[in-house]
Amino acid sequence: MSLSKQRPAALTVSPSVEAFLNDAQYVAAFTTIRPDGTLHVAPVRFTWDVAAGLARVMTVASSRKARNLLAAPGSRVALCQVQDFTWVTLEGTATVVEDPARIVLGAKLYAKRYWSAPPNPPGRVVIEIAVDKVLSLNT
């Protein structure tokens, strides 16, 4: 597994988009591309760090989403959080990270957003998404 070496450009989002992305009641649809080119979409909990330009998804290395990214490093992905007719999509390149310090940070941010620690199964990793595009409607 590789460590992300990319530093996303500073992103600016409106206060309403920021609030929507940090609302603990929502999950997102996370889209990756399978090795055969088809799309894989999974519901996930995630965190958004506007200062770092990173969205983070806690998972395990054996998950389909992680395996898709490991098969094609630097792949583009999308996270789309929806509530009624309001949505925000974060797009960027994703990296599967196994560095313990970054996993701990991901878990800490997850616990802060969702008010409970994420699962801690063997093989836990964090997917870091260097967000370079933010799309939204009604935020």
PDB file of N, CA, C and O in Angstrom, residues 20 23 25-27 80-89 136-139:
ATOM      1  N   PHE A  20     -23.035  21.129   5.984  1.00  0.00           N
ATOM      2  CA  PHE A  20     -23.679  19.922   5.463  1.00  0.00           C
ATOM      3  C   PHE A  20     -22.722  18.732   5.482  1.00  0.00           C
ATOM      4  O   PHE A  20     -23.102  17.628   5.865  1.00  0.00           O
ATOM      5  N   ASP A  23     -22.300  17.278   9.062  1.00  0.00           N
ATOM      6  CA  ASP A  23     -23.479  16.847   9.801  1.00  0.00           C
ATOM      7  C   ASP A  23     -23.384  15.344  10.052  1.00  0.00           C
ATOM      8  O   ASP A  23     -23.293  14.552   9.121  1.00  0.00           O
ATOM      9  N   GLN A  25     -25.409  13.064  10.907  1.00  0.00           N
ATOM     10  CA  GLN A  25     -26.473  12.108  10.607  1.00  0.00           C
ATOM     11  C   GLN A  25     -26.374  11.497   9.209  1.00  0.00           C
ATOM     12  O   GLN A  25     -27.073  10.550   8.901  1.00  0.00           O
ATOM     13  N   TYR A  26     -25.511  12.029   8.371  1.00  0.00           N
ATOM     14  CA  TYR A  26     -25.472  11.584   6.990  1.00  0.00           C
ATOM     15  C   TYR A  26     -24.340  10.594   6.703  1.00  0.00           C
ATOM     16  O   TYR A  26     -23.294  10.623   7.328  1.00  0.00           O
ATOM     17  N   VAL A  27     -24.583   9.764   5.711  1.00  0.00           N
ATOM     18  CA  VAL A  27     -23.549   8.919   5.121  1.00  0.00           C
ATOM     19  C   VAL A  27     -23.436   9.349   3.656  1.00  0.00           C
ATOM     20  O   VAL A  27     -24.203  10.185   3.189  1.00  0.00           O
ATOM     21  N   CYS A  80     -20.595  11.171  -2.475  1.00  0.00           N
ATOM     22  CA  CYS A  80     -21.766  12.029  -2.630  1.00  0.00           C
ATOM     23  C   CYS A  80     -22.678  11.857  -1.424  1.00  0.00           C
ATOM     24  O   CYS A  80     -23.207  10.767  -1.174  1.00  0.00           O
ATOM     25  N   GLN A  81     -22.842  12.934  -0.687  1.00  0.00           N
ATOM     26  CA  GLN A  81     -23.728  12.954   0.480  1.00  0.00           C
ATOM     27  C   GLN A  81     -25.034  13.627   0.062  1.00  0.00           C
ATOM     28  O   GLN A  81     -25.014  14.726  -0.501  1.00  0.00           O
ATOM     29  N   VAL A  82     -26.152  12.965   0.340  1.00  0.00           N
ATOM     30  CA  VAL A  82     -27.461  13.427  -0.123  1.00  0.00           C
ATOM     31  C   VAL A  82     -28.446  13.474   1.032  1.00  0.00           C
ATOM     32  O   VAL A  82     -28.473  12.571   1.872  1.00  0.00           O
ATOM     33  N   GLN A  83     -29.259  14.507   1.052  1.00  0.00           N
ATOM     34  CA  GLN A  83     -30.402  14.586   1.975  1.00  0.00           C
ATOM     35  C   GLN A  83     -31.509  15.311   1.224  1.00  0.00           C
ATOM     36  O   GLN A  83     -31.371  16.486   0.891  1.00  0.00           O
ATOM     37  N   ASP A  84     -32.591  14.582   0.948  1.00  0.00           N
ATOM     38  CA  ASP A  84     -33.699  15.135   0.166  1.00  0.00           C
ATOM     39  C   ASP A  84     -33.149  15.670  -1.161  1.00  0.00           C
ATOM     40  O   ASP A  84     -32.543  14.926  -1.895  1.00  0.00           O
ATOM     41  N   PHE A  85     -33.347  16.964  -1.443  1.00  0.00           N
ATOM     42  CA  PHE A  85     -32.860  17.529  -2.690  1.00  0.00           C
ATOM     43  C   PHE A  85     -31.614  18.384  -2.490  1.00  0.00           C
ATOM     44  O   PHE A  85     -31.310  19.269  -3.279  1.00  0.00           O
ATOM     45  N   THR A  86     -30.886  18.097  -1.425  1.00  0.00           N
ATOM     46  CA  THR A  86     -29.615  18.749  -1.157  1.00  0.00           C
ATOM     47  C   THR A  86     -28.522  17.697  -1.272  1.00  0.00           C
ATOM     48  O   THR A  86     -28.665  16.591  -0.762  1.00  0.00           O
ATOM     49  N   TRP A  87     -27.456  18.039  -1.971  1.00  0.00           N
ATOM     50  CA  TRP A  87     -26.334  17.103  -2.075  1.00  0.00           C
ATOM     51  C   TRP A  87     -25.025  17.850  -2.267  1.00  0.00           C
ATOM     52  O   TRP A  87     -25.001  18.975  -2.741  1.00  0.00           O
ATOM     53  N   VAL A  88     -23.960  17.177  -1.848  1.00  0.00           N
ATOM     54  CA  VAL A  88     -22.596  17.648  -2.101  1.00  0.00           C
ATOM     55  C   VAL A  88     -21.784  16.439  -2.556  1.00  0.00           C
ATOM     56  O   VAL A  88     -21.843  15.381  -1.934  1.00  0.00           O
ATOM     57  N   THR A  89     -21.066  16.609  -3.642  1.00  0.00           N
ATOM     58  CA  THR A  89     -20.166  15.575  -4.136  1.00  0.00           C
ATOM     59  C   THR A  89     -18.733  16.078  -4.029  1.00  0.00           C
ATOM     60  O   THR A  89     -18.426  17.198  -4.451  1.00  0.00           O
ATOM     61  N   SER A 136     -22.237  20.901  -5.692  1.00  0.00           N
ATOM     62  CA  SER A 136     -23.325  20.888  -4.728  1.00  0.00           C
ATOM     63  C   SER A 136     -24.603  21.448  -5.338  1.00  0.00           C
ATOM     64  O   SER A 136     -24.573  22.173  -6.336  1.00  0.00           O
ATOM     65  N   LEU A 137     -25.713  21.136  -4.670  1.00  0.00           N
ATOM     66  CA  LEU A 137     -27.016  21.663  -5.047  1.00  0.00           C
ATOM     67  C   LEU A 137     -27.803  21.950  -3.782  1.00  0.00           C
ATOM     68  O   LEU A 137     -27.848  21.108  -2.863  1.00  0.00           O
ATOM     69  N   ASN A 138     -28.390  23.115  -3.723  1.00  0.00           N
ATOM     70  CA  ASN A 138     -29.256  23.537  -2.624  1.00  0.00           C
ATOM     71  C   ASN A 138     -28.559  23.604  -1.276  1.00  0.00           C
ATOM     72  O   ASN A 138     -29.148  23.341  -0.239  1.00  0.00           O
ATOM     73  N   THR A 139     -27.271  23.933  -1.270  1.00  0.00           N
ATOM     74  CA  THR A 139     -26.560  24.118  -0.008  1.00  0.00           C
ATOM     75  C   THR A 139     -26.159  25.564   0.131  1.00  0.00           C
ATOM     76  O   THR A 139     -26.109  26.304  -0.801  1.00  0.00           O
TER      77      THR A 139
END
